[in-house]
Amino acid sequence: MVSVGKNVPRKEGPQKLCGLAKYIDDYDFKDCLYGVTFRSSIPHGLIKKISFDSDFPWQEYVIATAQDIPGPNVVALIENDQPLLADKKILHPMEPILLVSHPILQKAYAALEHIRVDYEELPAVLTLEESLSLEQVLYPPDNVFKKFQIQKGNVEAGFAQADFIVEGEYRVPHQEQTYIENNGVAAYVENGTIVVMGSMQCPYYVHKALKHIFNVPDEKLRIIQTTTGGGFGGKEEYPNMIAGHAALLALKSGRPVKMIYDRQEDMAATTKRHPAWIKHRTGVTKEGKLVAQEIEVVMDGGAYVTLSPVVLSRGTLHATGPYECPNVRVVSKTAATNTPPNGAFRGFGAPQTLFAAELHWEKIAEAVGLDSLTLRRLNVFKEGSQTATGQILGESVGASEVLERAVTRSRYISKRKEYSLWNRDKKKESWRGMGLALVHHGAGFTGSGEVYLASRAGVAFTNKGQVKVLAASTEIGQGTISMFAQIVADSLGIPYEWVVVVDPDTGQVPNSGPTVASRTCMVVGGLIQKATLQLKQELSRHISKKSSWSQEDLKEAARKMIPPPAGEAELAPSRRSAGGGMMEGQPEKKYIVEYEKPKEIQWDDKTYKGDAYAVYSYACAVVDLEVDKLTYEVKIHKITTAQDIGKAIHPLLAEGQIMGGTAQAVGYALYENVVMKNGVMQNAQLTNYIIPTFMDTPPMDIEIVEKPYSHGPFGAKGVGELPMDVPAPAIAAAIHHATGLWIPELPILPEKIFKVFFSSPLVGEGRVRGT
């Protein structure tokens, strides 16, 4: 392999480095209007009347309401329950009611102050407890969007065999994606086609939603991803909403419309990670073997269904952790509240349930009298292990290997002993701790999801001998463009520099599915590799040399394979793509492959039994930290992590993914505290919604473990979400080791440590570390 496994230059790197990459707000459109959103000010109620100040110059503005929507007033996703614009009923306090546009952005915002809405307020449901009490029914009959149950063995019999039964309850909060670039799109109508350009992860999701809203055929919609400044799930389905708004204003005005959220609106109105509480009841023998797991998961879905069912599904399937247990019951639900809908965020439900699963091992360890490392070694997945859904893990099971490598590299065992001695010294100004967590993460869509998506991707070979990658998977900073080019280059046996990746544009590329679920490399990359091998087979019939093909060889083959059309010289000029070459204007032959499920994978959606994922990636993190005895601040000295991702196509980019996910998880564990009041985020700005800075992000020692997967390109699995799952429970475990305190709720702020410290009965007994 010439490029796979090597740190080749990023395809889009020079454009970004030199300031040439164009984000959506960098585009200028002639006669452009700027759109803004008028939103609800109450969490729950009915719209009685909308009034406009009579002395305001409304003739300068274009206003759109629900009555202007040509098709159904609904943003199509899993369920068609969320309106594009609220018409009668309000279900959360950031609900969009109408849209205003003006040639000057400041004047568009000023107009919002001259609109009045009279409401009939209804009692609000703002917490999970209120939702499940059913005092107000938001989503009939029981406020529950979705339920799941996983059953394996006989849980009651398992508990009867247990020497110890350990219970615990854990809570995790909202988390904001805080991508660098806020949500933004532009829309215009060109020759009867609605065109939307913008910052997004999933162009075909937007295409599906707008096709429904505007009641138009596929060919009358074109969705183009522009350079995107981060997504992390926050630009998975929310662009459906803002794109619908911009396109509605563009249709009504007959002019291009740009909508770019400011930071406050982006943080307050868009989706976040689902808050959740998780209860564990675990049966263990005195030797430390699991015999029963009973787990309950409840997630807050917010006001509308959006992606809650699939977030809950992944959370449910990961709730046991990467351990084999003969008797398991997991029940889960996601409930409705009068808060902005929650949605996708890196990890997609797994960070919530894995936090509980991993921290619970520390409770089990204290009950049984064995350390949590020993317990993990006794129960961890190995080849041949059976999961809670009955899946037999047949290959690429790196759980034990990442555990041992992280433990060794971090000196976990010796440093825990060293820190235990440190903590006994009352004169020390801090407590020190070492914490450990081990996780798994399924690559690709859950169960039959990939079959349902029927993703298509491939390559094109032009009459000039150029090779182009065709996929709707987006580059959002993770290295998609470069990774696809590496797979094609080595599969075809040509230099990486020769491969062009076409920009994600529904008018140019097939629907390869969403850029989510750690699927881009393994699933879409696998389709691209298969398509490339089809091209290679045909090229081999036209090129006599077996290897070391030159560009002249490719051009000669192209002349044989793709006869030039009449009037070739009159073709329109090509448009250069971010992937480094020409997109349009060259006759070409396409090789498109559709996803086919490996024959050995079997899944039953009704019973939730079988192969939940084709394969899992694995990660272990060890956290070395100290807690200041005066301020209760936590300082992480180092995070050591080993992660099995099958094959690192681009090792440096994979390492970057691990670093980025780890930093986000540090924020989740220690800093990021969404404050809600009456259903509205009160700290929707970066002055007091704290994310880790360079000063807060600790040194990281990263080891990539490669346990190849036979159906992944060159053995690759998923890496994007895995790093988000593992640091938070390791941090909480390290804080417990340092202080002796149980803090089963994120984020672990200094104030929370202070409160738990002085409410702990251990303080009076002098048993808290160092007191």
XYZ file of C-alpha atoms in Angstrom, residues 159-558:
400
model
C -29.670 -12.680 40.462
C -30.419 -15.810 42.489
C -26.903 -17.073 41.644
C -25.231 -13.780 42.583
C -23.166 -13.359 45.737
C -23.444 -9.586 45.383
C -26.172 -7.397 43.899
C -25.009 -3.842 43.252
C -27.309 -0.958 42.360
C -26.519 2.499 41.009
C -28.208 5.475 39.376
C -26.423 7.833 36.969
C -27.383 11.100 35.271
C -25.960 12.841 32.240
C -26.876 16.288 30.869
C -27.452 18.157 27.638
C -24.292 18.897 25.687
C -23.955 21.536 22.962
C -21.941 20.641 19.841
C -20.187 24.069 19.720
C -18.899 23.653 16.180
C -16.776 26.586 14.980
C -19.172 27.580 12.175
C -22.790 28.204 13.111
C -25.667 26.743 11.107
C -26.107 28.589 7.827
C -27.591 28.126 4.354
C -28.443 30.069 1.224
C -31.328 29.261 -1.120
C -32.336 30.410 -4.585
C -34.409 29.250 -7.531
C -32.586 28.516 -10.785
C -34.499 27.488 -13.909
C -37.358 26.204 -11.768
C -35.073 24.217 -9.458
C -34.740 25.023 -5.769
C -31.035 25.149 -4.923
C -29.793 25.133 -1.329
C -26.143 25.581 -0.406
C -24.911 25.377 3.137
C -23.117 23.986 6.132
C -24.385 20.431 6.622
C -23.532 16.793 7.193
C -26.248 15.071 5.158
C -27.277 16.660 1.833
C -29.777 13.926 1.034
C -31.527 14.368 4.390
C -32.132 17.983 3.391
C -33.235 16.830 -0.066
C -35.801 14.429 1.419
C -37.208 17.042 3.804
C -37.517 19.816 1.194
C -39.036 17.511 -1.411
C -41.859 16.901 1.071
C -42.250 20.531 2.168
C -42.335 21.990 -1.345
C -44.056 19.060 -3.042
C -41.547 18.882 -5.896
C -39.909 15.966 -7.741
C -36.305 14.972 -7.057
C -34.928 16.743 -10.111
C -36.362 20.085 -8.971
C -34.186 20.127 -5.861
C -30.418 20.466 -5.608
C -28.583 20.459 -2.283
C -24.901 21.424 -2.176
C -22.649 21.165 0.860
C -20.265 24.088 1.179
C -17.079 23.944 3.230
C -18.340 23.123 6.698
C -16.789 24.240 9.967
C -17.618 21.206 12.081
C -20.800 19.272 12.730
C -20.512 16.611 15.477
C -24.120 15.579 14.769
C -25.485 19.096 15.203
C -25.681 19.453 11.416
C -27.156 16.025 10.781
C -30.880 16.819 10.703
C -31.183 20.457 11.845
C -30.168 21.814 8.400
C -33.488 20.382 7.174
C -35.174 23.112 9.211
C -33.037 26.125 8.325
C -32.858 25.033 4.661
C -36.649 24.849 4.544
C -36.866 28.344 5.993
C -34.403 29.865 3.522
C -35.994 28.100 0.549
C -39.478 29.253 1.583
C -38.332 32.882 1.690
C -36.532 32.460 -1.647
C -39.666 31.081 -3.289
C -41.853 33.845 -1.930
C -39.430 36.689 -2.710
C -38.061 35.387 -6.001
C -34.577 36.351 -4.748
C -31.650 34.509 -3.166
C -31.938 34.289 0.624
C -29.145 33.699 3.097
C -29.781 32.605 6.683
C -26.850 32.428 9.109
C -27.536 31.924 12.807
C -25.575 33.886 15.367
C -24.039 31.935 18.225
C -26.822 32.631 20.717
C -29.579 31.470 18.392
C -27.593 28.464 17.271
C -27.008 27.295 20.836
C -30.527 28.054 22.086
C -32.596 26.734 19.179
C -30.761 23.750 17.694
C -30.488 20.147 18.877
C -28.213 18.883 21.659
C -27.141 15.620 23.247
C -30.044 13.888 25.014
C -30.007 14.188 28.804
C -30.591 10.816 30.449
C -30.776 8.905 33.657
C -29.660 5.298 33.813
C -30.237 2.747 36.576
C -28.115 -0.383 36.995
C -28.729 -3.499 39.055
C -25.913 -5.997 38.653
C -25.406 -9.528 39.973
C -21.814 -10.711 40.488
C -20.237 -13.816 42.009
C -17.601 -13.524 44.730
C -15.035 -14.424 42.065
C -16.115 -11.360 40.060
C -18.068 -12.967 37.206
C -21.173 -11.225 35.893
C -24.331 -13.316 36.237
C -27.086 -10.722 35.768
C -27.528 -7.183 34.466
C -30.761 -5.214 34.737
C -30.586 -1.724 33.229
C -33.161 1.023 32.790
C -32.531 3.992 30.474
C -34.675 7.110 30.139
C -33.753 9.904 27.728
C -35.220 13.394 27.260
C -36.245 13.767 23.619
C -37.464 17.355 23.825
C -40.578 18.549 22.018
C -40.467 16.453 18.829
C -39.329 12.959 17.867
C -36.492 13.978 15.465
C -33.753 11.317 15.845
C -34.624 10.209 19.392
C -35.615 6.621 18.460
C -32.279 5.846 16.836
C -30.282 7.673 19.513
C -32.112 5.603 22.121
C -31.522 2.440 20.110
C -27.752 2.871 20.067
C -27.714 3.855 23.724
C -29.721 0.759 24.600
C -27.485 -1.574 22.624
C -24.351 -0.222 24.330
C -25.815 -0.042 27.840
C -24.152 -3.238 29.109
C -20.635 -2.161 28.173
C -18.231 -4.516 26.344
C -18.779 -7.439 28.709
C -20.340 -10.875 28.424
C -23.176 -11.675 30.780
C -25.503 -14.697 30.511
C -28.608 -12.929 31.835
C -29.483 -9.405 30.698
C -32.520 -7.162 30.617
C -32.313 -3.611 29.253
C -35.465 -1.484 29.059
C -35.351 2.006 27.651
C -37.562 4.893 26.631
C -37.293 8.449 25.385
C -39.892 10.941 26.582
C -41.323 14.272 25.420
C -40.749 17.600 27.190
C -41.462 21.245 26.297
C -37.821 21.946 25.485
C -36.115 22.283 22.090
C -35.798 18.868 20.422
C -32.649 16.913 21.164
C -30.830 15.108 18.398
C -27.540 13.763 17.163
C -24.231 14.368 18.890
C -21.016 12.419 18.452
C -21.559 9.026 20.068
C -25.324 9.110 19.488
C -26.635 7.754 22.794
C -23.639 5.560 23.612
C -21.725 8.132 25.736
C -24.756 8.403 28.014
C -25.199 4.704 28.702
C -21.496 3.825 28.653
C -20.811 6.481 31.298
C -23.169 4.609 33.612
C -21.920 1.146 32.647
C -18.259 1.985 33.228
C -18.593 4.028 36.413
C -20.793 1.273 37.824
C -17.769 -1.051 37.762
C -16.202 1.072 40.508
C -19.250 0.400 42.704
C -19.114 -3.293 41.904
C -15.396 -3.365 42.730
C -15.956 -1.931 46.204
C -18.840 -4.309 46.885
C -16.965 -7.416 45.760
C -13.576 -6.411 47.137
C -11.783 -6.788 43.813
C -10.348 -3.917 41.801
C -12.242 -2.852 38.694
C -9.366 -3.785 36.366
C -9.504 -7.390 37.562
C -13.278 -7.431 37.107
C -12.994 -6.120 33.561
C -10.368 -8.714 32.673
C -12.707 -11.453 33.900
C -15.731 -10.307 31.877
C -14.502 -8.441 28.804
C -15.560 -9.400 25.262
C -13.292 -11.797 23.402
C -13.638 -13.585 20.081
C -16.552 -15.977 20.488
C -18.270 -13.887 23.176
C -22.025 -13.410 22.967
C -23.543 -9.937 23.376
C -26.852 -9.096 25.054
C -28.613 -9.400 21.671
C -27.158 -12.853 21.053
C -24.535 -11.676 18.551
C -21.444 -13.885 18.435
C -18.312 -11.761 18.046
C -16.420 -13.631 15.368
C -13.609 -11.279 14.403
C -11.808 -8.013 15.092
C -12.400 -8.001 18.871
C -9.743 -5.725 20.340
C -11.241 -5.096 23.788
C -8.626 -6.986 25.807
C -5.772 -5.608 23.750
C -6.717 -1.947 24.162
C -7.277 -2.536 27.880
C -3.838 -4.044 28.435
C -2.014 -1.535 26.264
C -3.580 1.472 28.002
C -2.945 -0.002 31.450
C 0.705 -0.687 30.620
C 1.440 2.640 28.904
C -0.139 4.642 31.727
C 1.480 2.690 34.588
C -2.054 2.422 35.926
C -1.407 -0.193 38.606
C 1.742 1.340 40.108
C 0.403 4.893 39.982
C -2.840 3.934 41.731
C -0.741 2.567 44.607
C 1.442 5.671 44.563
C -1.568 8.003 44.630
C -3.269 6.031 47.406
C -0.215 6.757 49.580
C -0.252 10.415 48.494
C -3.900 10.778 49.496
C -3.225 9.547 53.027
C -0.970 12.519 53.680
C -3.216 15.219 55.149
C -0.578 17.888 54.485
C -0.864 17.514 50.719
C -2.742 20.318 48.939
C -4.485 17.998 46.533
C -5.907 14.535 46.100
C -4.669 12.432 43.190
C -6.406 9.652 41.303
C -6.189 7.209 38.431
C -9.356 6.154 36.618
C -10.059 3.609 33.915
C -12.834 2.970 31.389
C -13.287 0.483 28.555
C -15.909 0.821 25.810
C -17.116 -0.584 22.516
C -18.840 1.264 19.674
C -20.735 -0.311 16.803
C -19.678 0.896 13.355
C -22.417 1.790 10.904
C -26.172 1.980 11.312
C -27.856 -0.218 13.894
C -29.372 -3.559 12.906
C -31.011 -3.391 9.481
C -30.339 0.349 9.150
C -27.710 -0.008 6.443
C -30.013 -2.271 4.431
C -32.791 0.314 4.763
C -30.477 3.128 3.632
C -29.350 1.180 0.549
C -26.427 3.560 0.175
C -24.817 4.046 -3.216
C -21.321 5.324 -3.944
C -18.635 4.814 -6.512
C -16.138 6.285 -8.917
C -16.190 7.839 -12.354
C -13.572 7.548 -15.094
C -13.496 10.474 -17.506
C -12.507 10.539 -21.152
C -9.351 12.405 -20.058
C -8.263 9.484 -17.879
C -9.204 11.156 -14.607
C -10.538 9.136 -11.644
C -13.234 10.812 -9.517
C -14.878 9.690 -6.274
C -18.677 9.997 -6.194
C -20.262 10.054 -2.735
C -22.519 12.334 -0.712
C -20.464 11.769 2.446
C -19.281 15.144 3.648
C -15.953 16.573 4.760
C -16.609 18.288 8.095
C -13.029 18.351 9.328
C -12.500 14.625 9.857
C -10.629 13.924 6.614
C -13.255 12.242 4.432
C -11.881 13.610 1.150
C -8.348 12.435 1.812
C -9.388 9.042 3.149
C -11.592 8.289 0.118
C -8.754 9.283 -2.225
C -6.326 6.988 -0.377
C -8.699 4.020 -0.674
C -9.169 4.606 -4.412
C -5.482 5.231 -5.073
C -4.262 2.021 -3.478
C -7.168 -0.065 -4.784
C -6.394 1.096 -8.323
C -2.625 1.248 -7.961
C -2.219 4.918 -8.883
C -0.766 7.905 -6.999
C -2.977 9.580 -4.401
C -2.516 12.923 -6.163
C -4.335 11.683 -9.274
C -7.629 11.035 -7.472
C -10.295 13.750 -7.385
C -13.166 13.733 -4.876
C -16.331 15.410 -6.149
C -18.033 17.853 -3.787
C -21.214 16.537 -2.107
C -23.957 17.850 -4.391
C -27.196 15.946 -4.946
C -27.053 17.021 -8.577
C -23.679 15.332 -9.025
C -23.278 12.386 -6.631
C -25.375 9.372 -5.547
C -26.922 9.044 -2.110
C -24.247 7.359 -0.005
C -26.243 7.958 3.174
C -25.611 10.370 6.035
C -22.192 11.303 7.379
C -22.897 9.843 10.811
C -22.633 6.648 12.876
C -18.899 6.018 12.307
C -19.889 4.636 8.890
C -18.106 6.879 6.401
C -14.847 4.944 6.193
C -16.065 1.401 6.786
C -19.375 1.416 4.898
C -19.053 4.143 2.254
C -15.305 3.624 1.876
C -16.057 -0.058 1.340
C -18.531 0.754 -1.459
C -15.988 3.052 -3.094
C -13.328 0.343 -2.918
C -15.647 -2.185 -4.592
C -16.485 0.298 -7.339
C -12.786 1.048 -7.837
C -12.007 -2.637 -8.228
C -14.681 -2.836 -10.943
C -12.980 0.039 -12.738
C -9.600 -1.641 -12.283
C -10.891 -4.851 -13.820
C -12.073 -2.994 -16.923
C -8.897 -0.925 -17.168
C -6.866 -4.125 -17.070
C -8.498 -5.187 -20.330
C -7.308 -2.025 -22.050
C -3.837 -1.558 -20.511
C -1.217 -4.193 -21.265
C 0.960 -3.393 -18.249
C -0.003 -5.211 -15.042
C 1.111 -2.415 -12.708
C 2.719 1.037 -12.514
C 0.164 2.636 -14.784
C 1.055 6.090 -16.064
C -1.311 8.940 -16.785
C -0.781 8.261 -20.488
C -1.896 4.662 -19.891
C -5.098 5.931 -18.278
C -5.706 8.436 -21.086
C -5.200 5.749 -23.718
C -7.631 3.453 -21.898
C -10.127 6.301 -21.643
